[in-house]
mmCIF file of C-alpha atoms in Angstrom:
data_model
loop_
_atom_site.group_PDB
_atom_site.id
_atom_site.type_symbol
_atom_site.label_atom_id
_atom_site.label_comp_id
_atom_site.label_asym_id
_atom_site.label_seq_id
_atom_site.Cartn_x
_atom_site.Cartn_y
_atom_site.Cartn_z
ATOM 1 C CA UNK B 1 99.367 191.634 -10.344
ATOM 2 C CA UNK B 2 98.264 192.904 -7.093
ATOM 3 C CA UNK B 3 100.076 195.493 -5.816
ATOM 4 C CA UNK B 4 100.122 197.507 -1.801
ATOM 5 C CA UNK B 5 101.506 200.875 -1.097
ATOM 6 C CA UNK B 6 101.668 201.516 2.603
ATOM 7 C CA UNK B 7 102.440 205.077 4.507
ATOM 8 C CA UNK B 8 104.456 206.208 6.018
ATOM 9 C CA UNK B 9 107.713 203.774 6.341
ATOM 10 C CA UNK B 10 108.326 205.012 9.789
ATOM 11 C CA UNK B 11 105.947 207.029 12.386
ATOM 12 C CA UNK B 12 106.761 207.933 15.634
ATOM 13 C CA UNK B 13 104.265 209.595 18.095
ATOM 14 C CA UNK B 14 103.681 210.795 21.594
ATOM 15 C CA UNK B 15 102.648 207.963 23.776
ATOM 16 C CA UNK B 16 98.629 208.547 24.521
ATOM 17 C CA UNK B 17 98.214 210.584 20.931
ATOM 18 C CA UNK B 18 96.888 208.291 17.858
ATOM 19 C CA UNK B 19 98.723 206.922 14.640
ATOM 20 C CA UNK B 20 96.951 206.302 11.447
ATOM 21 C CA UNK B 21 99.145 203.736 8.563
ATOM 22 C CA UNK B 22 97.681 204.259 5.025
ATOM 23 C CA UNK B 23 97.389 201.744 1.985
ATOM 24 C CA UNK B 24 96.236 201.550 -1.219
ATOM 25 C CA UNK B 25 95.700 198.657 -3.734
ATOM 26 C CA UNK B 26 95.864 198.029 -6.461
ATOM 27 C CA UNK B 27 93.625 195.207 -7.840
ATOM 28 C CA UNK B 28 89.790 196.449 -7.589
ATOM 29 C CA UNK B 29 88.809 192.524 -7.581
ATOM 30 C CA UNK B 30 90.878 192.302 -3.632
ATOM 31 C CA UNK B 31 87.817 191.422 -1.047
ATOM 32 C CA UNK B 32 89.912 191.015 2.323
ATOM 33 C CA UNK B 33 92.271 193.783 4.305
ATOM 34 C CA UNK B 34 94.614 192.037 7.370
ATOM 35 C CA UNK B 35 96.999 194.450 9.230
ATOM 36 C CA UNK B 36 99.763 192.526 10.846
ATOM 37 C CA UNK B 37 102.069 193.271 13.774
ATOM 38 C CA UNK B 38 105.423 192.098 13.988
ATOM 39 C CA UNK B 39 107.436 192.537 16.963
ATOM 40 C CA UNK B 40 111.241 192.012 16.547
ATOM 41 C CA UNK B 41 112.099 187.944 16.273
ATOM 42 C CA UNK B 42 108.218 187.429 16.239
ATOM 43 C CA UNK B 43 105.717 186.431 13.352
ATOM 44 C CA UNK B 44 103.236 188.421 11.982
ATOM 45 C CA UNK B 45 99.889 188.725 14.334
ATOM 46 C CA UNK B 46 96.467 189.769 13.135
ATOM 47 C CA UNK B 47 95.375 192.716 15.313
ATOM 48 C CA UNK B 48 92.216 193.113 12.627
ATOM 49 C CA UNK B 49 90.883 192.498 9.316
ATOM 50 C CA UNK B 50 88.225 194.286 7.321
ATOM 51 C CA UNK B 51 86.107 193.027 4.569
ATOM 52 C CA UNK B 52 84.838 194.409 1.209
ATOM 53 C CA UNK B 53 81.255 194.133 2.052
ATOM 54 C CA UNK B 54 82.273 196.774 5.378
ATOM 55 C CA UNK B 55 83.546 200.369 5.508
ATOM 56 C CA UNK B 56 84.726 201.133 8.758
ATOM 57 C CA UNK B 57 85.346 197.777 12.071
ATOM 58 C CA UNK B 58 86.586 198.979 15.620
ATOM 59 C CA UNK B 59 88.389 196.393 18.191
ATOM 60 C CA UNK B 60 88.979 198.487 21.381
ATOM 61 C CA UNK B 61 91.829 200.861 20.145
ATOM 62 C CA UNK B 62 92.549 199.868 16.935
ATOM 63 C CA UNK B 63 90.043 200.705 13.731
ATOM 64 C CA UNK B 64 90.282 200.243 10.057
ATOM 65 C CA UNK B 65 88.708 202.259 7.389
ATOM 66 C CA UNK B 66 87.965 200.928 3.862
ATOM 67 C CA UNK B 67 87.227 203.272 0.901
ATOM 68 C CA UNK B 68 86.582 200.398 -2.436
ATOM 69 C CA UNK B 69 85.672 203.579 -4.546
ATOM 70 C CA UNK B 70 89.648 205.076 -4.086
ATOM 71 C CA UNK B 71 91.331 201.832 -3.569
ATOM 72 C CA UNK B 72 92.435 202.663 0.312
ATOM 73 C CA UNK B 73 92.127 201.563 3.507
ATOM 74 C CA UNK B 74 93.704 202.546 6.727
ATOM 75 C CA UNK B 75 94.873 201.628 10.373
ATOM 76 C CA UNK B 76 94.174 204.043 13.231
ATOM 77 C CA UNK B 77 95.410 203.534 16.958
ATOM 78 C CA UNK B 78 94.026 205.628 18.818
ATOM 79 C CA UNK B 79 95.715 206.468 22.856
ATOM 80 C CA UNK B 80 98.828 204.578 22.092
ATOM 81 C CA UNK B 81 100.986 202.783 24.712
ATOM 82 C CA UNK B 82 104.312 201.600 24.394
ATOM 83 C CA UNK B 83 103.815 198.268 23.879
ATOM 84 C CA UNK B 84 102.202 199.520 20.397
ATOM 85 C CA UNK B 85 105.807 199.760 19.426
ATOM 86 C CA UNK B 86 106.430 197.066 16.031
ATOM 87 C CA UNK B 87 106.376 196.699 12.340
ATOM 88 C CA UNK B 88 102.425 196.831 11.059
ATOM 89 C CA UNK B 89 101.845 195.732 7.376
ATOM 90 C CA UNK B 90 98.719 196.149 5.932
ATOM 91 C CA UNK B 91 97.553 193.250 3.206
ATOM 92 C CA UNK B 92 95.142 192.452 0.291
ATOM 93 C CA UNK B 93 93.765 189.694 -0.769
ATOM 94 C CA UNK B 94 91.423 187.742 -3.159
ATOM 95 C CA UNK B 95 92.112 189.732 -6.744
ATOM 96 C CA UNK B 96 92.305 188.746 -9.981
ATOM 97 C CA UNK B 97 95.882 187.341 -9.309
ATOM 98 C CA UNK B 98 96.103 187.100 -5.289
ATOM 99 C CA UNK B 99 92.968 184.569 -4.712
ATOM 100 C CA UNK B 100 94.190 182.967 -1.571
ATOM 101 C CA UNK B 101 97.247 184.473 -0.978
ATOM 102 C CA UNK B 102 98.315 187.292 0.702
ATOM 103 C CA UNK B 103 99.921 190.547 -0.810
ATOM 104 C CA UNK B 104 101.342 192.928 2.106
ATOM 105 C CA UNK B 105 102.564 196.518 1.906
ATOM 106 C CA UNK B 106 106.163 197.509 2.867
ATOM 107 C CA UNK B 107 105.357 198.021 6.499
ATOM 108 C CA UNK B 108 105.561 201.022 9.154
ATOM 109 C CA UNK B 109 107.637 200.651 11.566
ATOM 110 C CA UNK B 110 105.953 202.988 14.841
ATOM 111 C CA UNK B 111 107.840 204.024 17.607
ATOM 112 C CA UNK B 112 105.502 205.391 20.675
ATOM 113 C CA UNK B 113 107.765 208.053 22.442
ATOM 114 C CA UNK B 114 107.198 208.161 26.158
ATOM 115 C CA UNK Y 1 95.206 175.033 21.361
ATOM 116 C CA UNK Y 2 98.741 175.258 19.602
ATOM 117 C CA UNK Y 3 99.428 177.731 17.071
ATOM 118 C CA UNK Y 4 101.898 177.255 13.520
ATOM 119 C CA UNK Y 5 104.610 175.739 14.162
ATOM 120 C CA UNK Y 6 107.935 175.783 12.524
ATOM 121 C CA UNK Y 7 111.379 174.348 13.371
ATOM 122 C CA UNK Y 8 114.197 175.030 13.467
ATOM 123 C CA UNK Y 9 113.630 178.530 14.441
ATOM 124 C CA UNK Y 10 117.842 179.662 13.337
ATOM 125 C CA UNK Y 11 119.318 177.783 10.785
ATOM 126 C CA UNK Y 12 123.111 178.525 9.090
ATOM 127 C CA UNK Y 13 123.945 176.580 6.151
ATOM 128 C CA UNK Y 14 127.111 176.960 4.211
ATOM 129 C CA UNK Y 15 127.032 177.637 0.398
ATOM 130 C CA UNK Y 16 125.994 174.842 -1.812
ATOM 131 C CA UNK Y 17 124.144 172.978 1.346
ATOM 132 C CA UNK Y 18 120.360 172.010 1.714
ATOM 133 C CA UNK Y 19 118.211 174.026 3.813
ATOM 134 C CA UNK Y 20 115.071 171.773 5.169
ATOM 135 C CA UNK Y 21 112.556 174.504 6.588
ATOM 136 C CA UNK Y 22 109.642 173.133 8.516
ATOM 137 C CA UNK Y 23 106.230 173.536 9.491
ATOM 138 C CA UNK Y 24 103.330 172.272 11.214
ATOM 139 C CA UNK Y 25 99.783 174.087 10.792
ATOM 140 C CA UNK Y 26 97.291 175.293 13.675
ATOM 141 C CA UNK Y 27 95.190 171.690 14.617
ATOM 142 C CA UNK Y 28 92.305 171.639 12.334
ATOM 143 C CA UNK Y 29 93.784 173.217 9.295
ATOM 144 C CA UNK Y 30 94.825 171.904 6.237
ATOM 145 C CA UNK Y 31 96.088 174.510 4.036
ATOM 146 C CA UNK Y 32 99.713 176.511 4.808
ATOM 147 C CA UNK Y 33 100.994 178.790 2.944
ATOM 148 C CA UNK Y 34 105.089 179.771 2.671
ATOM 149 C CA UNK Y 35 106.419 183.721 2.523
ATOM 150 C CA UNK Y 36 109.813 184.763 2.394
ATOM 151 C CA UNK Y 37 110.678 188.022 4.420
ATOM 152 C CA UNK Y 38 113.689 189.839 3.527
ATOM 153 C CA UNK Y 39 115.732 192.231 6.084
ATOM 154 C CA UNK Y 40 113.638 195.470 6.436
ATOM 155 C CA UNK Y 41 110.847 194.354 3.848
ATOM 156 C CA UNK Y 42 107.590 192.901 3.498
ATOM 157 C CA UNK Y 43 106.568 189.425 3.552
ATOM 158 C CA UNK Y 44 106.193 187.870 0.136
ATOM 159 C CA UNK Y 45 104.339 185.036 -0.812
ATOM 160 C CA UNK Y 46 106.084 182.025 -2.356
ATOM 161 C CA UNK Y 47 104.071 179.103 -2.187
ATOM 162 C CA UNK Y 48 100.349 177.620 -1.185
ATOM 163 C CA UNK Y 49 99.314 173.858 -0.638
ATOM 164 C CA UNK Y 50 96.970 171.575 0.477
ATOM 165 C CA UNK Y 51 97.405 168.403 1.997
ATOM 166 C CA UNK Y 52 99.292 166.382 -0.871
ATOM 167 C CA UNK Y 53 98.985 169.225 -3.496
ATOM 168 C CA UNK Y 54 100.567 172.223 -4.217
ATOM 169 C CA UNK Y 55 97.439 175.122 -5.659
ATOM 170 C CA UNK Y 56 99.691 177.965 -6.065
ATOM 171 C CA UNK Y 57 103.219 178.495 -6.441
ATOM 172 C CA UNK Y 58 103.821 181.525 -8.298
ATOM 173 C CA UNK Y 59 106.125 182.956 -5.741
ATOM 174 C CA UNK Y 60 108.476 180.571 -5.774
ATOM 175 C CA UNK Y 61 111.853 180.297 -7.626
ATOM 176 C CA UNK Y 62 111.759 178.170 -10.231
ATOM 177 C CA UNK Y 63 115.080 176.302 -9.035
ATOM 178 C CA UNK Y 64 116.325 175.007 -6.775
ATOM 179 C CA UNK Y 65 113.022 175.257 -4.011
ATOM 180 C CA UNK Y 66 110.923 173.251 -3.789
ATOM 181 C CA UNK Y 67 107.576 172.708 -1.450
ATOM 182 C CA UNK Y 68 105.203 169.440 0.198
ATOM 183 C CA UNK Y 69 102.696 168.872 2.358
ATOM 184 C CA UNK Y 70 102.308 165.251 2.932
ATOM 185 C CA UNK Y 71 99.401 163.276 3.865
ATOM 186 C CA UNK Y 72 100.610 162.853 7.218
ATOM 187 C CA UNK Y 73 103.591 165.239 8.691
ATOM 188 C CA UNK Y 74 104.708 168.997 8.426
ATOM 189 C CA UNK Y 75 105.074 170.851 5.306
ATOM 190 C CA UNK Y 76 108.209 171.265 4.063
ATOM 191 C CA UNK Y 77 110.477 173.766 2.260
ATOM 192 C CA UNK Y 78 113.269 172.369 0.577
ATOM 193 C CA UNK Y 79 116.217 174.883 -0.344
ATOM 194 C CA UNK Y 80 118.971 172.864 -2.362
ATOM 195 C CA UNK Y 81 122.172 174.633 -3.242
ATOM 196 C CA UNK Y 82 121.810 177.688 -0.913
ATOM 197 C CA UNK Y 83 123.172 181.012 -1.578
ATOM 198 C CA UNK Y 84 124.297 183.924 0.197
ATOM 199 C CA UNK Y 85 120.872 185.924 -1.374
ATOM 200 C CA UNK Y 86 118.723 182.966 0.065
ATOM 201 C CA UNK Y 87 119.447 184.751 3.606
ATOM 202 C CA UNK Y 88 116.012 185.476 5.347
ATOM 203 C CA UNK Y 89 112.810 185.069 7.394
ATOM 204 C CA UNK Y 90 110.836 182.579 5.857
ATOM 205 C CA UNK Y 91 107.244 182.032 7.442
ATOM 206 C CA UNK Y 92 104.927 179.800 7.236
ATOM 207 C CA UNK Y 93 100.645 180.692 8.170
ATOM 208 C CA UNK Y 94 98.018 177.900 8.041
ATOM 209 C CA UNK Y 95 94.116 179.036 7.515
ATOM 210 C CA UNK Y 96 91.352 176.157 8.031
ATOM 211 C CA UNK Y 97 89.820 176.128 4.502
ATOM 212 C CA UNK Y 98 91.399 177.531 1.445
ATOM 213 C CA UNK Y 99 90.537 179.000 -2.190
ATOM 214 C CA UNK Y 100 88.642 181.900 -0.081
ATOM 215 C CA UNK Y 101 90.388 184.950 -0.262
ATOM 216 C CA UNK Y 102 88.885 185.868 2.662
ATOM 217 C CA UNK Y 103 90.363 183.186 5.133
ATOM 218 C CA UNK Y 104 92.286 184.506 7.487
ATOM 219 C CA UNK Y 105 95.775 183.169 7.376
ATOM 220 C CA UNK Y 106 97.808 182.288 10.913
ATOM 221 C CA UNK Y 107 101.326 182.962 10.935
ATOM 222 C CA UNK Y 108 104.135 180.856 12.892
ATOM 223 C CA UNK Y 109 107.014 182.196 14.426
ATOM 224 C CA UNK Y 110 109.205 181.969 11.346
ATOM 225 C CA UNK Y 111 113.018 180.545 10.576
ATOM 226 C CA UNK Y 112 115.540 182.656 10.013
ATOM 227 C CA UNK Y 113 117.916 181.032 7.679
ATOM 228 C CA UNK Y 114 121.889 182.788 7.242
ATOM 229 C CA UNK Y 115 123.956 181.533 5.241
ATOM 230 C CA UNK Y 116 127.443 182.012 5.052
#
């Protein structure tokens, strides 16, 4: 089945300098890339999603890159605060064996140092 | 406009009780989906219904869980018998259509279930 490998586990970084989380998939068939944040007690919140048919979407500070040809995709924040402190998974969807349901990575848990 | 719901948001069960887990979707949608988050992990799907009908449920334990979605009314996930290893987040997300991978899924605050 599908499978997500995210980097690195944990990140910490200057507040103000950027963070980038990497993933890969597994299952060439996946069409549909969420990152999630989750804050401590919270659910998971989309902050941005990225589609198959698109390399590369930008929402203010946040951006996601998506390589089909190598199977990876990642999340970069770019002049990070500290409220940009949480868990983020990255997810697949919509392979062979995920369809509707969604396969997440491990998770990176980033700590923005003031 | 309300997002997922789910109640209760702590539960504690003893060994060998029922845990009743749930959840109401985002107004307007009428597929929810169940994951199962484990201390320090990722989420990990478990089960995914419609209203009356359950489409996938290859994440879920054969025994002892079970999952609905009535025709009127929250979903619900049913743990009978609960175990010590049953301890976790378990979330529920609700998208507005369904059998499109590329729906984007809602998730609710979660319940946190201990059991002692």
């Amino acid at each position: 089945g599908e499978n997500v490998e995210q980097h690195p586990s944990t990140l910490s970084v200057q507040e103000g300098d950027s963070a980038v989380i990497k993933c890969t998939y597994s299952d060439s068939a996946s069409n549909y890339f969420p990152w999630y944040k989750q804050e401590l007690g919270k659910g998971p919140q989309l902050i941005i999603d990225i589609r198959s048919n698109v390399g590369e979407k930008k929402d203010q500070r946040i951006a996601v890159t998506l390589n089909k040809t190598a199977k990876h995709f990642s999340l970069h924040i770019t002049e990070t605060q500290p409220e940009d402190s949480a868990v983020y998974f990255c997810a697949a969807s919509g392979g062979y064996s995920s369809a509707s349901k969604i396969i997440f990575g491990s998770g990176t848990r980033l700590s923005i140092r003031p | 406009n309300a997002g997922v719901m789910q109640n209760p948001r702590h539960l504690v069960r003893r060994r060998g009780q029922e845990a009743r887990l749930r959840c109401s979707p985002m107004k307007g949608h009428s597929h929810v989906y169940w994951y199962r988050q484990l201390p320090e992990e990722g989420l990990k799907f478990m089960v995914y219904l419609q209203k009356e009908n359950i489409i996938d449920e290859s994440g879920m334990p054969k025994e002892r869980f079970s999952a609905e979605f009535p025709k009127e009314g929250p979903s619900i996930l049913r743990i009978q018998q609960v175990v010590r290893g049953d301890s976790a987040a378990y979330f529920c997300a609700s998208s507005p259509r369904g059998g499109r991978s590329t729906d984007t899924q809602y998730f609710g605050p979660g319940t946190r279930l201990t059991v002692l």
